[in-house]
Coordinates of C-alpha atoms and ligand atoms in Angstrom, one line a residue:
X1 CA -90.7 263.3 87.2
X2 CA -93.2 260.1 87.8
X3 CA -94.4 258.3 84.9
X4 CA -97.9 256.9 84.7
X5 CA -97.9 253.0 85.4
X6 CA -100.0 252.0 82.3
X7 CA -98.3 254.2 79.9
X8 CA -95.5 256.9 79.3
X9 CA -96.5 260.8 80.3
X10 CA -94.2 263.3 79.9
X11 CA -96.8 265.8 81.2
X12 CA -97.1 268.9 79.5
X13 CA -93.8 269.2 78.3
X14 CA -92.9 270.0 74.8
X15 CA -89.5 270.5 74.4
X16 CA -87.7 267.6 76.8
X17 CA -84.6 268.7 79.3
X18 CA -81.8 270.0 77.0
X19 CA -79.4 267.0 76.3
X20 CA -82.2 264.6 76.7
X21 CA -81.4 261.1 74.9
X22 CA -83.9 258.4 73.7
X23 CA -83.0 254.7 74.2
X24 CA -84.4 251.7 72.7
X25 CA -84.1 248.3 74.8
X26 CA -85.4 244.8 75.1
X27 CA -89.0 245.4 77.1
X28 CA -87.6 244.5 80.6
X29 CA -84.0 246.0 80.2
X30 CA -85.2 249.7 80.7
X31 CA -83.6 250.0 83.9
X32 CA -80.2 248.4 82.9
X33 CA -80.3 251.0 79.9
X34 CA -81.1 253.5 81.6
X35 CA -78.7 253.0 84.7
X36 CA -75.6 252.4 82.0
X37 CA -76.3 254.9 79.6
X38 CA -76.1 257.8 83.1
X39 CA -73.0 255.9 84.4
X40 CA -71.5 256.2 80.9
X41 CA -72.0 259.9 80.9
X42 CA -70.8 260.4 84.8
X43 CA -67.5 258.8 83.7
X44 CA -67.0 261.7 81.7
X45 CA -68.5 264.4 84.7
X46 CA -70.8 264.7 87.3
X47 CA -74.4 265.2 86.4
X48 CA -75.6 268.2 87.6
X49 CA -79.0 269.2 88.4
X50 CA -80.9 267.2 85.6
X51 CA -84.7 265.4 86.6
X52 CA -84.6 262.0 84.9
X53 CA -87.4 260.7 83.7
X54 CA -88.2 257.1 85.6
X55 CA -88.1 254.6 83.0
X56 CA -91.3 252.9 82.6
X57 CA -91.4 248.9 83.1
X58 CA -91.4 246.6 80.1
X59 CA -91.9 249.7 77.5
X60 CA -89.1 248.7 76.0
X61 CA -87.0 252.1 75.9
X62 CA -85.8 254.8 78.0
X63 CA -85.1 258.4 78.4
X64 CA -82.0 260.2 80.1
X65 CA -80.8 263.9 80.8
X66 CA -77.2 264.9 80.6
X67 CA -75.5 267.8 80.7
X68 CA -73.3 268.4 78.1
X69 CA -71.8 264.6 78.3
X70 CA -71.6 263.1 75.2
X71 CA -72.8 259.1 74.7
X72 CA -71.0 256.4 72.9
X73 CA -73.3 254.2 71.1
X74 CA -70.9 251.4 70.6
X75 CA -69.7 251.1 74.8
X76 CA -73.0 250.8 75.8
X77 CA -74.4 247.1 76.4
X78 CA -78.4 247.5 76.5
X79 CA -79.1 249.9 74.3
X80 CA -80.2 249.0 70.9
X81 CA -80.3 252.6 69.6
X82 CA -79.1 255.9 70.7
X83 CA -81.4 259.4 69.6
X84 CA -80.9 262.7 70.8
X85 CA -84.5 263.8 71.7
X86 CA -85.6 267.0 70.7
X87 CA -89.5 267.0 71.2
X88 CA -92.2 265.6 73.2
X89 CA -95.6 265.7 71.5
X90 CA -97.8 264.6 75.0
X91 CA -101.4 264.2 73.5
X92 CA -101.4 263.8 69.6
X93 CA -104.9 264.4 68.3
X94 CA -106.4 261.1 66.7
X95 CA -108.0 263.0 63.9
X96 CA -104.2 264.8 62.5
X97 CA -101.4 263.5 63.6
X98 CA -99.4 265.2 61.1
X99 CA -99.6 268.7 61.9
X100 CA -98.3 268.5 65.3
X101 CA -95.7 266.4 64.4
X102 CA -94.4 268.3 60.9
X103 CA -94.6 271.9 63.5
X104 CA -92.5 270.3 66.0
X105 CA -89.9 269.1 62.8
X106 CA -90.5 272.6 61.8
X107 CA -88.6 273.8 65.2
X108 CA -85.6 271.5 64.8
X109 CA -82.3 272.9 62.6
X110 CA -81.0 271.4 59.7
X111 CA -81.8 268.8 57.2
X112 CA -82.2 265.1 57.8
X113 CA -80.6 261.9 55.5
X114 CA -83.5 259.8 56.3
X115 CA -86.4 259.5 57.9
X116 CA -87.4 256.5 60.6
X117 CA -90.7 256.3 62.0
X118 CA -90.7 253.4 64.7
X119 CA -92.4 251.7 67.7
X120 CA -91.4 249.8 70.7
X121 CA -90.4 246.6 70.6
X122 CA -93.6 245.2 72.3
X123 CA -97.3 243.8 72.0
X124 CA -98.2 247.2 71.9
X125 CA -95.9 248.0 69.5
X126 CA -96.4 245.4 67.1
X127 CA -99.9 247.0 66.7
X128 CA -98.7 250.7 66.3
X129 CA -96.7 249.4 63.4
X130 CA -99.8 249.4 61.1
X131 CA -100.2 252.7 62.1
X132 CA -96.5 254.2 61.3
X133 CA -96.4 251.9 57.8
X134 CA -99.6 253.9 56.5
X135 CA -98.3 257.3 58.0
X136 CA -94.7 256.8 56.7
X137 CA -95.4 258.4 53.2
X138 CA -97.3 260.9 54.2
X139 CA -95.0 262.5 56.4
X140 CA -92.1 261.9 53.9
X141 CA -93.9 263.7 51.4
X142 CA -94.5 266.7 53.5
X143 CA -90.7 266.7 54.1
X144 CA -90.0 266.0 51.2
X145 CA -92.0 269.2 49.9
X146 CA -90.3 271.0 52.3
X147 CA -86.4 270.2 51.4
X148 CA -86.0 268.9 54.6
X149 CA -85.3 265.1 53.6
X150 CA -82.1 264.4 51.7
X151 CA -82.3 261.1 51.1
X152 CA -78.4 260.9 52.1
X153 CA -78.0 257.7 54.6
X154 CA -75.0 259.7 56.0
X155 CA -76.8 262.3 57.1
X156 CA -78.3 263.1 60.7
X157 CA -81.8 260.9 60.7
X158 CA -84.9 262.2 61.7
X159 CA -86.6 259.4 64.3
X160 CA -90.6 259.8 65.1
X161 CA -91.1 257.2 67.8
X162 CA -94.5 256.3 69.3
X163 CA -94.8 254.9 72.6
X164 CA -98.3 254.9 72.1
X165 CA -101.2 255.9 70.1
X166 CA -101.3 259.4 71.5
X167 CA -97.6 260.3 71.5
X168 CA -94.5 261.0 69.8
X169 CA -90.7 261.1 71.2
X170 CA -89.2 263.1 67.7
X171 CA -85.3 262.9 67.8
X172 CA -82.1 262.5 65.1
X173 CA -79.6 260.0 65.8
X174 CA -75.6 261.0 64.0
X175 CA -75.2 257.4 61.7
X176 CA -71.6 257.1 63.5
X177 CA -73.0 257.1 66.7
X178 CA -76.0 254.7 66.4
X179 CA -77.8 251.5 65.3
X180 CA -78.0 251.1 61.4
X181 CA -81.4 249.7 61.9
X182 CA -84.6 250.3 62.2
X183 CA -85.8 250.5 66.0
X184 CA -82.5 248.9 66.6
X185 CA -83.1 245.8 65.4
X186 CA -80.5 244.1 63.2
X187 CA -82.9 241.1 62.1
X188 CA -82.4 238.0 60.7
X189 CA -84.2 235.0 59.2
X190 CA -84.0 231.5 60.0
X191 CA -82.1 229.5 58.0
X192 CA -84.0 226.4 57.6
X193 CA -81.0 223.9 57.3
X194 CA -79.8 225.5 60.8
X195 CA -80.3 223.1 63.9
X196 CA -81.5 225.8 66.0
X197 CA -83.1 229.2 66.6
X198 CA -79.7 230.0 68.4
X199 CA -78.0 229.9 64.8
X200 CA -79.7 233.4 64.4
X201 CA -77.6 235.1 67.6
X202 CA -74.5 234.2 66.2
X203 CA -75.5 235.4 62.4
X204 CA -77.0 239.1 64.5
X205 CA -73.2 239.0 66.3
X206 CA -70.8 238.7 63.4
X207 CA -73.2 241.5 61.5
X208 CA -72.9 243.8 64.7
X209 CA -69.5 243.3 65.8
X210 CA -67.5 243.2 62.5
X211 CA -68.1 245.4 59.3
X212 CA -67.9 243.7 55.8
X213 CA -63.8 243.7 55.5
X214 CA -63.6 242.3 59.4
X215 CA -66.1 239.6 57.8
X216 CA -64.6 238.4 55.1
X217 CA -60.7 238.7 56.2
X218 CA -62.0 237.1 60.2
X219 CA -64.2 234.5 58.9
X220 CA -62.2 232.7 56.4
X221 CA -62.8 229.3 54.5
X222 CA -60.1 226.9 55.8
X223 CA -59.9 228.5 59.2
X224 CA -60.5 226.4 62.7
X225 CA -62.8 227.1 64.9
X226 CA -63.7 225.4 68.7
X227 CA -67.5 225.7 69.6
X228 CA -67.9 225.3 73.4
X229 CA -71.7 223.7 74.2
X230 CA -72.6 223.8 70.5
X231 CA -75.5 221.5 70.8
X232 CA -77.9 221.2 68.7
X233 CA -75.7 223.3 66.4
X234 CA -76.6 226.4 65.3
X235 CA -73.4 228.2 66.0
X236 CA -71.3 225.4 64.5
X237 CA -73.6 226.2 61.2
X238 CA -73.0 229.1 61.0
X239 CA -69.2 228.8 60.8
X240 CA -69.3 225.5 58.8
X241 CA -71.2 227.3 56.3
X242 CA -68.5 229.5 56.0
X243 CA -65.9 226.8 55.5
X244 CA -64.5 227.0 58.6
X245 CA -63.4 223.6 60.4
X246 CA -65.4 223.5 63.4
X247 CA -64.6 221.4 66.5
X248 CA -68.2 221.5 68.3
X249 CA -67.5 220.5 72.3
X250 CA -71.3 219.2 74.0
X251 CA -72.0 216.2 75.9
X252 CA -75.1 217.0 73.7
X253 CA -76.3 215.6 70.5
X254 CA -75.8 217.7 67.4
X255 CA -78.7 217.9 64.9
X256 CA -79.7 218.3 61.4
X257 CA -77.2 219.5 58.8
X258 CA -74.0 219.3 61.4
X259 CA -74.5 216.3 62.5
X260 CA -72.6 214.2 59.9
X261 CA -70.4 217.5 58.2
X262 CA -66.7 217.2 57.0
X263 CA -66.1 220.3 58.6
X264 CA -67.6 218.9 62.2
X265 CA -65.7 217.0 64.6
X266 CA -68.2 216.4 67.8
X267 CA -66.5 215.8 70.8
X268 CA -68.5 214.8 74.0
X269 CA -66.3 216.6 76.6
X270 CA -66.7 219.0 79.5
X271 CA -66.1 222.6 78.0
X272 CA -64.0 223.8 81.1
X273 CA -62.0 221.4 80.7
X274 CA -61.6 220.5 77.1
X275 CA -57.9 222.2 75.9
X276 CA -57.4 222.4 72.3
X277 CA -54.3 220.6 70.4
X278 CA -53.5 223.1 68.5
X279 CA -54.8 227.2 68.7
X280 CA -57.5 228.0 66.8
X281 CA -58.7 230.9 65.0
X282 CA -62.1 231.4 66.8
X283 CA -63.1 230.2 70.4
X284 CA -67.1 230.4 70.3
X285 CA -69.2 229.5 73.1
X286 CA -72.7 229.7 74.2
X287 CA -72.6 227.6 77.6
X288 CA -75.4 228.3 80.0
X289 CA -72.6 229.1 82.9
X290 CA -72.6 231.8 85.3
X291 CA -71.0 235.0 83.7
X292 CA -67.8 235.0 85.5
X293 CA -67.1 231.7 84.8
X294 CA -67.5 231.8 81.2
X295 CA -65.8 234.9 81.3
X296 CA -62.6 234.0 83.2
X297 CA -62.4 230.3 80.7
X298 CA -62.6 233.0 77.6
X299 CA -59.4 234.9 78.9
X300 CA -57.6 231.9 79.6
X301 CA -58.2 230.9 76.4
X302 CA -56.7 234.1 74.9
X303 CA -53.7 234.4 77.7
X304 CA -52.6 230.6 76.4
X305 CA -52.9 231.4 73.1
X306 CA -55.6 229.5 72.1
X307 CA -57.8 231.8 69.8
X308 CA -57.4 235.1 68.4
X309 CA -60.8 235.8 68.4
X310 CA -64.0 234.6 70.0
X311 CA -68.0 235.3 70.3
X312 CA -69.3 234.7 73.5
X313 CA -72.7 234.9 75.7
X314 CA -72.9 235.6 79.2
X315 CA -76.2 234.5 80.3
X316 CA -77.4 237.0 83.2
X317 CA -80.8 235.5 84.7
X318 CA -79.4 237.5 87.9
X319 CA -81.4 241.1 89.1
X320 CA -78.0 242.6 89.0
X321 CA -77.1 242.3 85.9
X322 CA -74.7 245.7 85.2
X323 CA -72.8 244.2 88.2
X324 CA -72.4 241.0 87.3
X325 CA -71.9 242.2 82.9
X326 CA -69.0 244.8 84.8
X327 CA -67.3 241.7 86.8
X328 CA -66.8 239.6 84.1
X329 CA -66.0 241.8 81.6
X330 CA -63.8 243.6 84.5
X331 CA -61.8 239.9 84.8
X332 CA -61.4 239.8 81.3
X333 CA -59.7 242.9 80.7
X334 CA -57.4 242.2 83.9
X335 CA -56.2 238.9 82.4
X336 CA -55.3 240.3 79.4
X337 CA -53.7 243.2 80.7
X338 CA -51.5 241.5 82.5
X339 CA -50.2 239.6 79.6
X340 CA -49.9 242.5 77.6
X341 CA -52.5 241.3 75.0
X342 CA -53.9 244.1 73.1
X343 CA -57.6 243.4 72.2
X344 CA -60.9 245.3 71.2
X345 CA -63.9 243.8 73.2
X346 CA -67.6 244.9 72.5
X347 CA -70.4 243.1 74.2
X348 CA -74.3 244.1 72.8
X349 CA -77.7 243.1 74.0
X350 CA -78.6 241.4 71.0
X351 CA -81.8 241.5 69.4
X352 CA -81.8 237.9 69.7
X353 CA -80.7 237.8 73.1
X354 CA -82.9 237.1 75.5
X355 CA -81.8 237.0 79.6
X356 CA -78.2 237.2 77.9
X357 CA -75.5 239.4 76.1
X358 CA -73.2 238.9 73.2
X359 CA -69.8 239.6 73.8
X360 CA -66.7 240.2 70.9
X361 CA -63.0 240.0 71.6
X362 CA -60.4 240.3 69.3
X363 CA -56.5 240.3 69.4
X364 CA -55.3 243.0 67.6
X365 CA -51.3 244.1 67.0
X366 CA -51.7 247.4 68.7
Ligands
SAM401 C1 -77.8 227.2 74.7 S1 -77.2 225.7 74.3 C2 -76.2 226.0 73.0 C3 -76.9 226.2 71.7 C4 -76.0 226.2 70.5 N1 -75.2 227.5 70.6 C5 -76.7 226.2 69.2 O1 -76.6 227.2 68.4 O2 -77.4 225.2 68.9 C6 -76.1 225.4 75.6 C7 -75.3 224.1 75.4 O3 -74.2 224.1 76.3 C8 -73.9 222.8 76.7 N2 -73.1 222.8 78.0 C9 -73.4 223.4 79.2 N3 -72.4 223.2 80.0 C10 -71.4 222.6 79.3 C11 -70.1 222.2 79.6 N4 -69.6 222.3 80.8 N5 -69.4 221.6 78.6 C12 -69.9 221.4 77.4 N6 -71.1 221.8 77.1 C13 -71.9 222.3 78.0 C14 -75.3 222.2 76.9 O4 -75.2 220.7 76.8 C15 -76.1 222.8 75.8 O5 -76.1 221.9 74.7

């Protein structure tokens, strides 16, 4: 199936492929999303006689067919959200938008917890929003008046997305199996004590990565903490602020409010070659390295017993960057294999991310 250049066409089709999914992404990433999302689901089986739709440059989402394979929302890297698509609405009348769109929801089984009208993460987008913000109530009430809304966030959600002004992707999305976000996007705001916009990747991390028990029992007052290439300082911050004693490696300066902290010791060193006194509880480290660099001075840390937990980017400016996310995260899990380290590791395409992912690893007992 070809997609127009300018913007998504899903022809004449109505009902999508069985088994079709929906995929937000950062606009650029479509391919990458696209590629692991259909790798993910061939691990399980082969795919068998299902068209894909090509994913359309810089829209900022993508669509896959399956066959009966299931996707896990929480193994794949670039996808910010994960919708089962159910309906393809190709050319929505300007004039009523609503009826097409509450007879397609008609169709569909079942009630829905919520409902989540959204856009793509783009210029575009941005624009549509006005659109969905005014049009929100007034398909709400219609489900609403229908039973078909629960208003249970544990339910099955109901997603309307709009790629454009003349069409909607409808889908639901199973809460365990999905972003608890709007579009995706876990947000945050900039703190304006924080020495850098970089403060807000490692505040989107620790809200992605760890639920609210992981939070408080990981990230606890007293705790040490190494920070590899912390200047300015926004990472350092964000663990000062939560009492945690922060040794901040950079050749760098830091800035602002952790410049002069108790809780900050800055040490001008190389990060490669810094080695820690004593282990601490969290390695962080934001170095602009090639991935498998970073990667392979993360498991060291871990096989010498440095850390027992650590948030880490792996900048990827590369064209290949599956191949390059699967070696170092490959080398990682070899390392620690070998010396029988038991560990959960999750790596996301933060919202805050740019040309980079976020990557989680924790020791665990078991
Ligand atoms: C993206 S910035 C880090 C921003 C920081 N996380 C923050 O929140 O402000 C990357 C930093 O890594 C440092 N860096 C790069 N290579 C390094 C190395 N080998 N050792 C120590 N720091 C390094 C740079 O000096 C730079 O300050």
């Amino acid at each position: 199936m070809q997609a127009n250049a300018a913007r998504p066409r899903y022809a004449e089709t109505k009902i999508p492929p069985k088994q079709s999914w929906l995929l937000y992404c950062r606009a650029g990433f479509e391919q990458d999303c696209a590629q692991e999302a259909l790798r993910q689901a061939k691990q399980q089986k082969p795919i068998v006689g299902a068209e894909q739709f090509a994913p359309v440059a810089d829209s900022a989402y993508a669509v896959v067919t399956l066959n009966d394979q299931l996707l896990n929302y929480r193994e794949l890297i670039f996808a910010r959200q994960l919708i089962r698509l159910h309906a393809i609405i190709a050319e929505l009348p300007e004039r009523d938008r609503l009826t097409p769109i509450l007879d397609a929801i008609a169709a569909l089984p079942g009630n829905f917890g919520t409902l989540w009208l959204e856009v793509p993460d783009t210029n575009e987008g941005k624009l549509l929003s006005a659109f969905t913000r005014r049009f929100q109530p007034l398909l709400e009430t219609a489900l609403r008046e229908q039973g078909r809304l629960t208003d249970d966030p544990y339910s099955v959600r109901l997603h309307v997305f709009f790629p454009d002004r003349h069409s909607a992707l409808i889908g639901s999305s199973d809460p365990g199996n999905s972003a608890n976000a709007i579009m995706g996007i876990v947000r945050q705001s900039m703190p304006p004590e924080a020495p850098s916009r970089s403060t807000m990747k490692l505040a989107e991390a620790i809200e992605v990565f760890m639920d609210r028990g992981e939070q408080t029992r990981l990230l606890r007052q007293g705790m040490q903490a190494v920070d590899l290439g912390a200047a300015p300082g926004g990472w350092t911050w964000q663990l000062v602020k939560r009492g945690i004693r922060v040794t901040a490696v950079d050749n760098g300066p830091l800035k602002g409010a952790v410049e002069s902290h108790p809780l900050v010791q800055h040490l001008k060193a190389d990060g490669f070659k810094y080695a820690p006194r004593k282990a601490a509880d969290w390695l962080v480290c934001d170095m602009v390295e090639k991935p498998s660099r970073v990667a392979n001075l993360v498991g060291s840390w871990f096989v010498s017993g440095w850390c027992k937990h650590a948030i880490f980017n792996l900048k990827l400016p590369m064209k290949q960057r599956l191949a390059a996310l699967d070696s170092a995260l490959g080398g990682i899990r070899n390392q620690l294999d070998e010396a029988g380290i038991n560990y959960r590791m999750m790596a996301k395409h933060l919202y805050h991310d740019r040309e980079e992912v976020t990557v989680y690893l924790s020791r665990t007992r078991h």
